[in-house]
Structures are given as structure tokens and as C-alpha cells.
Coordinates of C-alpha atoms and ligand atoms in Angstrom, one line a residue:
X21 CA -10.2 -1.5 -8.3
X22 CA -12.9 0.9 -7.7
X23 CA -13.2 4.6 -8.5
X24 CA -11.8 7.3 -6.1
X25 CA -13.6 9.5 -7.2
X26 CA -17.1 8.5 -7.7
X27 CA -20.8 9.4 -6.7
X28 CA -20.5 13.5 -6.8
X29 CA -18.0 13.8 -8.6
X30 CA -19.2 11.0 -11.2
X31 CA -22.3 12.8 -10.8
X32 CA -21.0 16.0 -11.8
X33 CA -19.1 15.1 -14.7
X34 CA -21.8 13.4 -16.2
X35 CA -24.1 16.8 -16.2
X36 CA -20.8 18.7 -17.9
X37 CA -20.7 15.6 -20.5
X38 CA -24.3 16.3 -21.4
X39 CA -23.7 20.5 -21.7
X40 CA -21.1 19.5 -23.9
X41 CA -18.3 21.2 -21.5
X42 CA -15.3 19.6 -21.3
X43 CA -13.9 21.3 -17.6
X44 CA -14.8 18.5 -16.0
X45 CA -10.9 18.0 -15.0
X46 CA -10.3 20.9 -12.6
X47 CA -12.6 19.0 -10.4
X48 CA -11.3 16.1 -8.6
X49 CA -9.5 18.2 -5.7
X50 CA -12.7 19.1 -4.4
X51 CA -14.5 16.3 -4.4
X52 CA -15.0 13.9 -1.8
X53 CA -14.1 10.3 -1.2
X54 CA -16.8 7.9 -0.8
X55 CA -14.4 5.0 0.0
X56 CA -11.5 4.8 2.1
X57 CA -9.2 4.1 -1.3
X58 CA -10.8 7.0 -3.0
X59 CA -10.4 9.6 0.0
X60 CA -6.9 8.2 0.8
X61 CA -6.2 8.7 -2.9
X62 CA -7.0 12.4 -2.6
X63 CA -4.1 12.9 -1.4
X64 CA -1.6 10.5 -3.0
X65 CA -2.1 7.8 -0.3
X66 CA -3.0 4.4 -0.4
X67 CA -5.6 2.6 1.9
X68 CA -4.9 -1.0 2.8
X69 CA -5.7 -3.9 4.4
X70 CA -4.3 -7.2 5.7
X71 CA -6.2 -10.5 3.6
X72 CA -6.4 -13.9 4.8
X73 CA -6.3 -16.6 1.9
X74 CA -8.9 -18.9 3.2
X75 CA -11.1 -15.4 3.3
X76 CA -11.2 -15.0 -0.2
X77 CA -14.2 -17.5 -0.7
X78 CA -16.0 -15.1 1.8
X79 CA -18.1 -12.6 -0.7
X80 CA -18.7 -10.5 1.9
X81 CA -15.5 -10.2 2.8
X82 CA -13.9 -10.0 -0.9
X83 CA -16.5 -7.2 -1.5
X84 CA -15.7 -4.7 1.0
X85 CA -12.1 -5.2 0.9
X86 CA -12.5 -5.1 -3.3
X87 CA -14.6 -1.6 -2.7
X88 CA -12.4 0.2 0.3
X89 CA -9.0 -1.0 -0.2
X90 CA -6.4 -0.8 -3.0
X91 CA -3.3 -2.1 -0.6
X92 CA -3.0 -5.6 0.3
X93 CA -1.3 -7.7 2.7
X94 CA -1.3 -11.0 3.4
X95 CA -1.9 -11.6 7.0
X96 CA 0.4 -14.9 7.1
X97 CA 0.9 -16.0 4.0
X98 CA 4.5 -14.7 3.0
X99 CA 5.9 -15.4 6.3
X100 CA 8.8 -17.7 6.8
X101 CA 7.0 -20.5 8.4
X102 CA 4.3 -20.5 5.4
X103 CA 7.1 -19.8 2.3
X104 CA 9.6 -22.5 3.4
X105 CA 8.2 -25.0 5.0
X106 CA 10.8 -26.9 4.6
X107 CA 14.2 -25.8 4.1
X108 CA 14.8 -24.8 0.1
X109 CA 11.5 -26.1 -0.5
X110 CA 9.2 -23.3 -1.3
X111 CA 5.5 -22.7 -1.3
X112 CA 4.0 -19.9 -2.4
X113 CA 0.1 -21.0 -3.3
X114 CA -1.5 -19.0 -0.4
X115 CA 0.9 -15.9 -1.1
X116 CA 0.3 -16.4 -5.0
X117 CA -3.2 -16.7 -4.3
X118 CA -3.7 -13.2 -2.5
X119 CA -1.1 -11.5 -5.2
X120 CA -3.4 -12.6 -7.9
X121 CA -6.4 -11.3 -6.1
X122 CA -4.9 -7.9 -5.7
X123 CA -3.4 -7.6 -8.9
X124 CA -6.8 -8.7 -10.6
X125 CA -8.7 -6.2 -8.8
X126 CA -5.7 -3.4 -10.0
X127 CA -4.5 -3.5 -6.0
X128 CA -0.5 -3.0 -4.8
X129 CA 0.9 -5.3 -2.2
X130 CA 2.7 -4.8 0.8
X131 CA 5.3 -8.0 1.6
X132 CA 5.3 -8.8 5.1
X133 CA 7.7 -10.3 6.2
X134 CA 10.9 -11.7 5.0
X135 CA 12.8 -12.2 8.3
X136 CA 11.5 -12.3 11.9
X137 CA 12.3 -13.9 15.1
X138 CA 8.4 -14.8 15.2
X139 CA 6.2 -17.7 12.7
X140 CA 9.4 -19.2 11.8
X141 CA 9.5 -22.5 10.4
X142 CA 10.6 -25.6 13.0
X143 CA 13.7 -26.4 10.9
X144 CA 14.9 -22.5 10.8
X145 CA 14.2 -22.3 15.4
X146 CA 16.9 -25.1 16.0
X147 CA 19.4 -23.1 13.9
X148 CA 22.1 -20.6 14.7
X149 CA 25.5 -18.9 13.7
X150 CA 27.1 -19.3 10.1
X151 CA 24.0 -21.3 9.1
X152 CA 21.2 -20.1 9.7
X153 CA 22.8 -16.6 8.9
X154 CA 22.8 -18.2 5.3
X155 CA 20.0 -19.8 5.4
X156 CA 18.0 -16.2 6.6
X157 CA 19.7 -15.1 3.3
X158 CA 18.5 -17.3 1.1
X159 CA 15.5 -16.8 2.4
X160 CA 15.1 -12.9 2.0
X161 CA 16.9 -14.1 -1.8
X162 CA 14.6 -16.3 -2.6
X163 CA 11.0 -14.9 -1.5
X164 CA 12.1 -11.3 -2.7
X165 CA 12.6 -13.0 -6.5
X166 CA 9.6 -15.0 -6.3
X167 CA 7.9 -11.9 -6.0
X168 CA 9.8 -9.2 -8.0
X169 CA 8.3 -6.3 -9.3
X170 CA 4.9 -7.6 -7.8
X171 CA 5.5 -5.8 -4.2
X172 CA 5.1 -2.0 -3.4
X173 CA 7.2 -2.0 -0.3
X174 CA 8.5 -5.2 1.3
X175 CA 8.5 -5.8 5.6
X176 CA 12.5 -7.0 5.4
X177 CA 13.0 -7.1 9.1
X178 CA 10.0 -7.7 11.4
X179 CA 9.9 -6.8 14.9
X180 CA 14.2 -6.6 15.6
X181 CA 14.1 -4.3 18.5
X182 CA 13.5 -5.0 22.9
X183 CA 10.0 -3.9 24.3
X184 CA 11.1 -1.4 27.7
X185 CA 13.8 0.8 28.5
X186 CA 16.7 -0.5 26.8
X187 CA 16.2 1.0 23.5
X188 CA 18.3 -2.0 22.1
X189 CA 18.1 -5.3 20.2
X190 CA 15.6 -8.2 20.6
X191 CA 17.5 -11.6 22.0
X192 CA 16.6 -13.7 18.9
X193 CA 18.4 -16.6 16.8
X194 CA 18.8 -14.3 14.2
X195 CA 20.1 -11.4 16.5
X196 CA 22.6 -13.8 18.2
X197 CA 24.0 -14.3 14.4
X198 CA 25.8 -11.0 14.7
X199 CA 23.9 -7.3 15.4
X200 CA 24.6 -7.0 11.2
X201 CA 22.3 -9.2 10.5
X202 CA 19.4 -6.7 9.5
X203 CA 21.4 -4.7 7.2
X204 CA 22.4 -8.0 5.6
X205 CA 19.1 -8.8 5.2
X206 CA 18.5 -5.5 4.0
X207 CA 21.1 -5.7 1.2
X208 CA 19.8 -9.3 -0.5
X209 CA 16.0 -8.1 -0.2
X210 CA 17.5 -4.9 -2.7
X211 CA 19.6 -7.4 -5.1
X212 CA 16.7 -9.7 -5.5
X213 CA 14.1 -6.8 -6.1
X214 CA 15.7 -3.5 -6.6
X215 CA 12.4 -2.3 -7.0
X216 CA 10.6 -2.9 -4.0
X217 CA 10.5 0.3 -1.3
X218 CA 12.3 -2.0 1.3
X219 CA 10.7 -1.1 5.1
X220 CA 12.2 -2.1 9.1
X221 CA 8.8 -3.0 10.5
X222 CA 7.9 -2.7 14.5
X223 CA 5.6 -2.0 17.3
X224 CA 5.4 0.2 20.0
X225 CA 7.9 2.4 18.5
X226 CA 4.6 5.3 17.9
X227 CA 5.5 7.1 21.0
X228 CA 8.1 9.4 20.4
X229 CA 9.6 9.1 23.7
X230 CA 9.6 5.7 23.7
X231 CA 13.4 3.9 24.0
X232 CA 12.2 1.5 21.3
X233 CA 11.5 4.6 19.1
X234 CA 14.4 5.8 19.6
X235 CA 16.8 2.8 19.1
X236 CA 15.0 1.9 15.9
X237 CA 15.4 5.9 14.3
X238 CA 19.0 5.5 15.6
X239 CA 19.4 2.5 13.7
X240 CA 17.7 4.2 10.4
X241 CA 19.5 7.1 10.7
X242 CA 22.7 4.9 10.6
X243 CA 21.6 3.1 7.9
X244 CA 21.1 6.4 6.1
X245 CA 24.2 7.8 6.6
X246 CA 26.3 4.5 6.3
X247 CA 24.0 3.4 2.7
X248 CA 22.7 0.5 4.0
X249 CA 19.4 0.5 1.7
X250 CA 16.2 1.2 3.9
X251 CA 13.3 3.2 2.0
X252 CA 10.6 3.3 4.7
X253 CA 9.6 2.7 8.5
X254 CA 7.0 0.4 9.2
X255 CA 4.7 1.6 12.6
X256 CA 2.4 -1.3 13.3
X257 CA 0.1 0.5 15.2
X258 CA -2.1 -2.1 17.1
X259 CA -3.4 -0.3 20.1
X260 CA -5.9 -0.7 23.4
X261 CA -6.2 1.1 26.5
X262 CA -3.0 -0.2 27.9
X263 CA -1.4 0.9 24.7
X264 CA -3.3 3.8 23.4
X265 CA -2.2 6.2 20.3
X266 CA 0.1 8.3 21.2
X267 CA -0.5 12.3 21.0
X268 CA 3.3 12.8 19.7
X269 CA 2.8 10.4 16.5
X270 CA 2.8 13.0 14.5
X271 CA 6.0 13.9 15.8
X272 CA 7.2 10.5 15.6
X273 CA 6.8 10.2 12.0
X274 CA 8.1 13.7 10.8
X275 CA 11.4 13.0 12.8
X276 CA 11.9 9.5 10.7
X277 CA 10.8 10.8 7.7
X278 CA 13.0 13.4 8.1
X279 CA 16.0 11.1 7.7
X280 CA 15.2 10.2 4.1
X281 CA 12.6 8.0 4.6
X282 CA 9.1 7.1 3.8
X283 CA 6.9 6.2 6.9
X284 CA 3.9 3.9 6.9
X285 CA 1.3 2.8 9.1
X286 CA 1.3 -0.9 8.5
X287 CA -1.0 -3.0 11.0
X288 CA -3.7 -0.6 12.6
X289 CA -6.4 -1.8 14.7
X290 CA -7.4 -0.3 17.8
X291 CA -9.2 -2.1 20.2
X292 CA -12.5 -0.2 21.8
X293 CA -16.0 0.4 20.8
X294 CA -17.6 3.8 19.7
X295 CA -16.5 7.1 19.9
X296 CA -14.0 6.6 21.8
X297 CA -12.2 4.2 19.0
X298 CA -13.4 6.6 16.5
X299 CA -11.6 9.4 17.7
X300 CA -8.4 7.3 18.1
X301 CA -8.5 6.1 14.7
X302 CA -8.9 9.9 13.7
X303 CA -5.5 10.3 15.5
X304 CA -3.8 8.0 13.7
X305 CA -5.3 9.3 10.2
X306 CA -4.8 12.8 10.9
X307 CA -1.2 12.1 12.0
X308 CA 0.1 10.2 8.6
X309 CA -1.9 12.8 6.7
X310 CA 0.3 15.9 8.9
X311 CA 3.7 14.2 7.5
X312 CA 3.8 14.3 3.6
X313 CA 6.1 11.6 3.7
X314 CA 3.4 9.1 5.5
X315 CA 2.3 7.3 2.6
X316 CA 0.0 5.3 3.4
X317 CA -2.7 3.5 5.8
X318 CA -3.5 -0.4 6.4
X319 CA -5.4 -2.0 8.8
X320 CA -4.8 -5.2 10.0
X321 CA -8.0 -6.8 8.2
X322 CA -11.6 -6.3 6.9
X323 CA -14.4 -6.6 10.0
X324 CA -13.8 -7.2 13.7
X325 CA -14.7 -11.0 13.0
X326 CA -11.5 -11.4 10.9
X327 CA -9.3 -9.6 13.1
X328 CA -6.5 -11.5 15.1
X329 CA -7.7 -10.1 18.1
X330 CA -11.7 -10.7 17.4
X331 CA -12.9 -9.9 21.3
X332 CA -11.3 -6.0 21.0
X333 CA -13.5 -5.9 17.9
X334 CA -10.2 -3.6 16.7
X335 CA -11.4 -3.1 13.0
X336 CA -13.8 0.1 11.0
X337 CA -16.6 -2.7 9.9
X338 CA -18.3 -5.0 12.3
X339 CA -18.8 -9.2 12.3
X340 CA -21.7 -8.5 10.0
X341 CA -19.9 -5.9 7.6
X342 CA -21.5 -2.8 8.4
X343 CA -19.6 0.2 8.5
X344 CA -18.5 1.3 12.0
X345 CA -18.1 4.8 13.7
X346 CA -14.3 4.1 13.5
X347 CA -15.1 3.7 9.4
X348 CA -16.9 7.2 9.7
X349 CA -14.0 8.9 11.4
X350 CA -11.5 7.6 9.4
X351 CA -13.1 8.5 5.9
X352 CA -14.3 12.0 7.1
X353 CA -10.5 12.5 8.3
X354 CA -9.3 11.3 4.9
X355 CA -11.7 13.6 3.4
X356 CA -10.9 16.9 5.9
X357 CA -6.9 16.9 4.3
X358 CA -4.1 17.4 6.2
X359 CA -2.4 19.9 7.2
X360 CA 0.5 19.5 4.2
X361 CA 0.7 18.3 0.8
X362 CA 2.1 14.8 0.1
X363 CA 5.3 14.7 -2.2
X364 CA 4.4 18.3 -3.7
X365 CA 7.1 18.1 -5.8
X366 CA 8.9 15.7 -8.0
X367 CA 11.8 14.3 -6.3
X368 CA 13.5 14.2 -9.5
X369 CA 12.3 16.4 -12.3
X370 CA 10.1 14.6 -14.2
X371 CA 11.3 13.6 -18.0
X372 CA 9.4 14.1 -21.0
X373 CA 7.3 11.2 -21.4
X374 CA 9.5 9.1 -24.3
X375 CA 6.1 7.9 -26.0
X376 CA 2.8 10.4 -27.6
X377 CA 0.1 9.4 -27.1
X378 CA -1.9 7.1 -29.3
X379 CA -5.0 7.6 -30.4
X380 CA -8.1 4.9 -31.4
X381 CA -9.6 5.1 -34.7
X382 CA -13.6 4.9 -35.7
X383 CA -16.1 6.8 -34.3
X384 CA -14.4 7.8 -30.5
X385 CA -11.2 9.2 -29.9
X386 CA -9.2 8.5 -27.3
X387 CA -6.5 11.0 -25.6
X388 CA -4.1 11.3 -23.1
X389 CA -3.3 14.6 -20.9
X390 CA -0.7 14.7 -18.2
X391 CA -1.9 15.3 -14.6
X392 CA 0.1 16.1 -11.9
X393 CA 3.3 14.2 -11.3
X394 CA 5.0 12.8 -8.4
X395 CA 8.6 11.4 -7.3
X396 CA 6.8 7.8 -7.6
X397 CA 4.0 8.1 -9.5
X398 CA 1.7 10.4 -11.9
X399 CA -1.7 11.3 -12.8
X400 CA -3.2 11.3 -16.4
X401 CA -6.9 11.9 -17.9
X402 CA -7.7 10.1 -21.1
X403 CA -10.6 12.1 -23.0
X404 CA -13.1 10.5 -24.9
X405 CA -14.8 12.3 -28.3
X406 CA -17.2 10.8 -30.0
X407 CA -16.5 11.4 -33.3
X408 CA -20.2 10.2 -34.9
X409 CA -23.4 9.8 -32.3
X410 CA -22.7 6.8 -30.5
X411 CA -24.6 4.8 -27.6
X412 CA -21.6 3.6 -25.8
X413 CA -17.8 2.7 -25.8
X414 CA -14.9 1.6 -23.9
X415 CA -11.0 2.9 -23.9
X416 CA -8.1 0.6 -23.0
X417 CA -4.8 2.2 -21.1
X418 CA -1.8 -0.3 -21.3
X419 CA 0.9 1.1 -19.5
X420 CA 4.0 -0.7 -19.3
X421 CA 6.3 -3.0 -16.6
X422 CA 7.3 -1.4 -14.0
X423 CA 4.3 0.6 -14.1
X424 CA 0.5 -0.4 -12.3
X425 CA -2.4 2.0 -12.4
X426 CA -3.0 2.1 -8.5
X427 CA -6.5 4.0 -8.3
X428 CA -8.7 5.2 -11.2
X429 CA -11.7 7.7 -11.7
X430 CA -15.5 8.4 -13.1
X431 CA -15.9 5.0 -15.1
X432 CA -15.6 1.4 -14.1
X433 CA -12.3 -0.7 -14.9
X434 CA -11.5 -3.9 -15.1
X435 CA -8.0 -5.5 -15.9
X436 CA -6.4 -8.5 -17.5
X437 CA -4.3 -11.1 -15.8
X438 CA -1.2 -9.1 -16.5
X439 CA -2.0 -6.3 -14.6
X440 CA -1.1 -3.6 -17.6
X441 CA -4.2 -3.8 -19.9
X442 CA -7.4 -2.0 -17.7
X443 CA -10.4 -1.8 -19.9
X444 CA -12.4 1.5 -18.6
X445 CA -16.7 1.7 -19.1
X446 CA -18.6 4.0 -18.6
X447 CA -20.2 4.0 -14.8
X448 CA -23.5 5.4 -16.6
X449 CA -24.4 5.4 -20.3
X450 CA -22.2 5.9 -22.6
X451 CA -24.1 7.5 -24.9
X452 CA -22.8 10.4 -26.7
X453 CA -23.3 12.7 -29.6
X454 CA -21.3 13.3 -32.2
X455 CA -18.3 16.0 -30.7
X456 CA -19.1 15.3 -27.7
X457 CA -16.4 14.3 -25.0
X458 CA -16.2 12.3 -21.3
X459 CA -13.1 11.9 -19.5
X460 CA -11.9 9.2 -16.9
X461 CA -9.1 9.4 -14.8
X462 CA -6.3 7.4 -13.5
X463 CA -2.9 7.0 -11.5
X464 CA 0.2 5.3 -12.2
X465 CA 2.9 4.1 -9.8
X466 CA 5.4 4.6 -12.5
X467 CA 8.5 2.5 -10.9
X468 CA 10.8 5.1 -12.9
X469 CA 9.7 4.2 -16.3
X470 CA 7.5 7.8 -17.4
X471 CA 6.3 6.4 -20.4
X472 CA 2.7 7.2 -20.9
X473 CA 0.1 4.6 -21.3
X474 CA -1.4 3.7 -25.1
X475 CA -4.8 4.3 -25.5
X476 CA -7.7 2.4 -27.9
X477 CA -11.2 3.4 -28.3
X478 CA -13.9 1.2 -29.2
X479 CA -17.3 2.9 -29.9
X480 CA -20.8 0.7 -29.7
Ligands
XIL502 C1 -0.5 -12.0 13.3 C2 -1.7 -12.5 12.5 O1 -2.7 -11.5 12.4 C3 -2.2 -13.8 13.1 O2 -3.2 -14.4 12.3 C4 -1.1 -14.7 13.4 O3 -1.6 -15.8 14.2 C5 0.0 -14.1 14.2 O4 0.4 -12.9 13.5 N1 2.8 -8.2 14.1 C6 2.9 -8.6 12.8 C7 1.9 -9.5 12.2 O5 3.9 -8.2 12.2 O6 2.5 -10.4 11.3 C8 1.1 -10.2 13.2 O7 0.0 -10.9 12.6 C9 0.6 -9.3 14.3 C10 1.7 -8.6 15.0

């Protein structure tokens, strides 16, 4: 995890430490992103990418995608054909191996995906009716535990709906086992991992017009109204010049998320070169940033090199890793705001927090203030005072299962193997006098458990 809020802001707060001021909180709204994660997190939004296993050897690659992203998913890895190879025999290394990655480096996960007409293994494409119905089941069943209370939002149903004017369901296997079986799906993804944000995933359904759009927001809406349990809308988002992005997605997304529902882009890359792709990938940013139920961004990997379609060099960083004019666009967008607030209230009024907060002993004291607080998530600050002149010192936050600290601020964290321990430094010195305070900051994807974190402090 890296800091979204650093350089200026970091900057700034250090000069306040030094004066002795401690105002240094009413800050962070103004202050600008200097990563995609950070500027996304500006506005209670998440910045992802897709990550290929046999990539993570690739220090190039891990570092970029360490420094800009902090929402991961794996490319292939967690798709039928690579999670049962066989049937009821499971592998999970390569999908293990990216959720440790991300969880290591304080990063949420996106699942993608448990069922799918497409990268199914051979043993699942000769099957039909009764069957494979159940064996689609066990599937969704058996992936979604695997992975409980690891995934932010699981892809359930991939991909379910026709391409052209029909507006209705793909021919598939899976389709043929009755037009149910997505809300089926649907309901064993829920009972195996109640709390994963469970997402119908497609493409070309941006255009609002579109017959596909329209189909799969009829199909939502019924779901809605009938309690079939959908949380969120997957738009893939992989466009070129025969596909370009549309100048109604804004409109698109407001209209599903206006039936209860979180929307997400989930696989962007745009194929193109220049301004030209700049500017489309400043569409798509400013459109999820217009809808404050768009909650977050992914592209569909790290530089054009990695991308699945390498020749339309689709991606913000190029074969070497440098940052492209797409990469510009898209941060300064981030940066620029949208037009409305993301989740500016509470869904649910937010409890008291059942636990006060601790505080470390010695010679620094750590504690906890509330920022501001969300249907899914909240802010906090931890202070730091020295309580004797000290040249350094570092603060652990624990917070507890369900919750995972999804973007921190002004220090430097790194996390045990459980996920809940970070350990924040300082970014610069820690030196300070005696009575004199620093703050970091941090946000938790709380998973309806309010509790606030415990705090140590360890002076040097
Ligand atoms: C692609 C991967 O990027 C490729 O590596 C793989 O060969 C095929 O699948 N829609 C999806 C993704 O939902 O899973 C696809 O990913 C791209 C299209």
C-alpha cells in the first residue's frame, strides 16, 4: 500500500509538525493525488488493476502496480478452467498467490469469475442439464468459500447476455440449463460469502442505447425487485475505434445505479495511442466519478506489454513502464472531482464505535479520531505526541476481521501476513520534541463491524 496522500500534502504536514500546529487534518480534501490509488481515494474510490501470477517475478511490473493500484484482479487465475481443473479437484496456487500479494501490500481483490460460458474447464464443456447445473453450483460453492472474506466484490456471472439487437440471453451450456441459472448462481455465491459485494459482469453493455444494456438493467432491475441478491454491475469497458466509449456512459451508469446498485468499471483498456486515447480514458474517468454510486476503476493490466491485446497498446504505461498520456489524463481527472460526492452519507447511521481507543505507553502517545464515515467504510487519523524528545517512532493500528485498511496517508505502512496489523513510519524523520504531535491517516472498509482500530506507540 502506498500513501494517497503524499508529496504536498506529506510535505505540508511535516512543516505544521515542525511549528508545533496540529491542523494538519483539515487538509487532505485539497490536496492532490500523486498516484492513481491516492487520487482515486480522494473520493472514496478504488483504483485497480488486473495481475497475472507469472508477472509477479517482474519488479518492474510488481512496482508500479504496488505504487498505483490498491484493487486487484487476477487476470485468469480464479476462472473455472484454472480453479477446477478437474472436477472437485481444486487448485488454487496461482489465485492464492495473487491474494497474498495484494493482501501483503494492504490491496482488496476483485473475484473474477465464478461462472462463465468462456475458459471453462474440458470436463465442465461436454456437460449439460441437471448436472452440470450442480456441478456450476458447486463451483460458485466452493471457490466463493475458498476465498471468504478475502474478496471485495466477486464477478458471479460473466458475460450471460447476446451481442446485437436481441437484448436477450447468450446460447451457452449453462444458459440451456434453464434462463434461472444466474440467479442460482447468484444465491450460492451469497451463502458461501455473505460478505462479498456480489456483481453480473459484461461488455458492450456502456452504451445506453444498446439492446444488451438494456436486457442486462432489465434483468437487475428484476433481480431487485424479486430479492434475488445482486450488489453491483460490472461494465468491462474494453474499447477501440470500432467500439469507442460511449458519450451516454454516464447515463448508463446513473440509470443502474439507480436500481439499488453499485456500478463498477471492471476491465478498461482502450486501444489507441496519444491524445486521442487520453481523452477517451478521461471519458470513462469523469463518467464513474459523475455517478456517486461508481465505485471504482480497474484496468485490465499494468503496461501495454502485459495487456491481452498487446498490439492496441490499450493500457496508461508503456512496454517499458513509463507513464503514458492516457496515465496523465486519467490522474489529472481523478484529481479535477466529479461533479457529485460519492456515498455522502451513511447508508445506515453509523453506530458508536463499541471499543475507545487505546493508547501506547512511554514516551509517544498514540490516538485515534474519527474521520468521515461511509455506508462501507470510514476514515480515522491516529495522532502521534511525543511525550519526552524523541528521534523517531512507529504506531501499530490492528483493526479487526471483517475490516482491511484499504488506503493510508503521510507515513509509510507496512502489514503482517494477516492483513489486520499495519505498522506505520514515518515517510521523513521522526524526530520530535517533547509535546510535539504528527498525524497519519488511514481508511477502513469496515464490512459492518465499526469497531475502531487499537493503537501502540513505540518511540526510538
Ligand atoms: C482475458 C485475459 O486477459 C486473457 O489473458 C485470456 O487469454 C482471455 O481472457 N472479458 C473478461 C476477461 O471477463 O476475463 C477476459 O480476460 C477479457 C474479456
Amino acid at each position: 500500500m502506498t500513501t494517497p496522500r503524499p508529496g504536498r500534502l506529506t510535505a505540508a504536514i511535516g512543516g505544521l509538525a515542525v511549528a508545533g500546529l496540529s491542523v494538519a487534518l483539515a487538509l487532505p480534501a485539497a490536496a492532490a493525488g500523486s498516484t492513481l490509488q491516492a487520487a482515486a481515494s480522494e473520493s472514496g474510490r478504488y483504483f485497480g488493476t488486473a495481475i497475472a501470477a507469472n508477472r509477479l517475478s517482474d519488479s518492474t511490473y510488481t512496482t508500479i502496480a504496488n505504487r498505483e493500484f490498491n484493487m486487484i484482479t487476477a487476470e485468469n487465475e480464479m476462472k473455472m478452467d484454472a480453479t477446477e481443473p478437474s472436477q472437485n479437484q481444486f487448485s488454487y496456487g496461482n489465485g492464492d498467490r495473487i491474494v497474498s500479494w495484494a493482501r501483503q501490500n494492504g490491496k482488496q481483490v476483485r473475484g473474477h469469475a465464478l461462472a462463465w460460458h468462456s475458459q471453462q474447464p474440458g470436463w465442465m464443456q461436454n456437460m449439460s442439464g441437471t448436472s452440470l447445473r450442480n456441478a456450476m453450483l458447486n463451483h460458485v460453492t466452493q471457490v466463493a468459500t475458498h476465498y471468504k472474506g478475502q474478496i471485495y466484490a466477486w464477478d458471479v456471472v460473466n458475460e450471460a447476455f447476446a451481442d446485437g439487437s436481441s437484448g436477450g440471453r447468450r446460447d451457452s451450456n449453462l444458459q440451456r440449463t434453464g434462463n434461472d441459472w444466474i440467479e442460482a448462481a447468484f444465491r450460492a455465491a451469497r451463502a458461501a460469502d455473505p460478505a462479498a459485494k456480489l456483481c453480473y459482469n459484461d461488455y458492450n453493455t456502456d452504451n445506453w442505447s444498446h439492446a444488451k444494456t438494456q436486457g442486462v438493467y432489465n434483468m437487475v432491475r428484476d433481480f431487485k425487485s424479486r430479492g434475488v441478491p445482486i450488489d453491483c454491475v460490472g461494465f468491462q469497458a474494453h474499447f477501440n475505434s470500432g467500439n469507442p466509449v460511449p458519450s451516454n456512459y454516464d447515463t448508463t451508469l446513473r440509470n443502474f445505479a439507480a436500481l439499488g446498485v453499485d456500478v463498477q468499471i471492471t476491465e478498461l483498456d482502450i486501444e489507441g495511442s496519444g491524445s486521442s486515447q487520453a481523452q477517451q480514458y478521461q471519458g470513462v474517468v469523469q463518467a464513474c466519478l459523475s455517478v456517486s454510486r461508481c465505485t471504482g476503476i480497474t484496468v485490465w493490466g499494468v503496461r501495454d506489454s502485459d495487456s491481452w491485446r498487446a498490439s492496441g497498446t490499450p493500457l496508461l504505461f508503456d512496454g517499458s513502464g513509463n507513464k503514458k498520456a492516457a496515465y496523465t489524463s486519467v490522474l489529472n481527472q481523478l484529481n479535477a472531482g466529479g461533479t457529485t460526492t460519492p456515498n455522502p452519507t451513511p447508508t445506515t447511521p453509523a453506530p458508536t464505535p463499541t471499543t475507545p481507543p487505546p493508547t501506547g505507553g512511554g514516551s509517544c502517545t498514540a490516538t485515534y479520531s474519527e474521520g468521515q464515515k461511509w455506508s462501507d467504510r470510514f476514515n480515522g487519523t491516529v495522532t502521534i505526541r511525543a511525550n519526552t524528545n524523541i528521534s523517531g517512532w512507529q504506531s501499530t493500528v490492528t483493526v479487526r476481521n471483517p475490516q482491511r485498511i484499504i488506503a493510508t496517508w503521510n507515513g509509510s505502512p507496512t502489514w503482517d501476513s494477516s492483513g489486520n496489523v499495519m505498522t506505520m513510519r514515518p515517510s521523513g524523520s521522526g524526530a520530535l520534541s517533547a509535546g510535539q504531535t504528527t498525524s497519519f491517516g488511514f481508511t477502513v472498509q469496515h464490512g459492518g463491524n465499526w469497531t475502531w482500530p487499537s493503537l501502540t506507540c513505540t518511540a526510538s
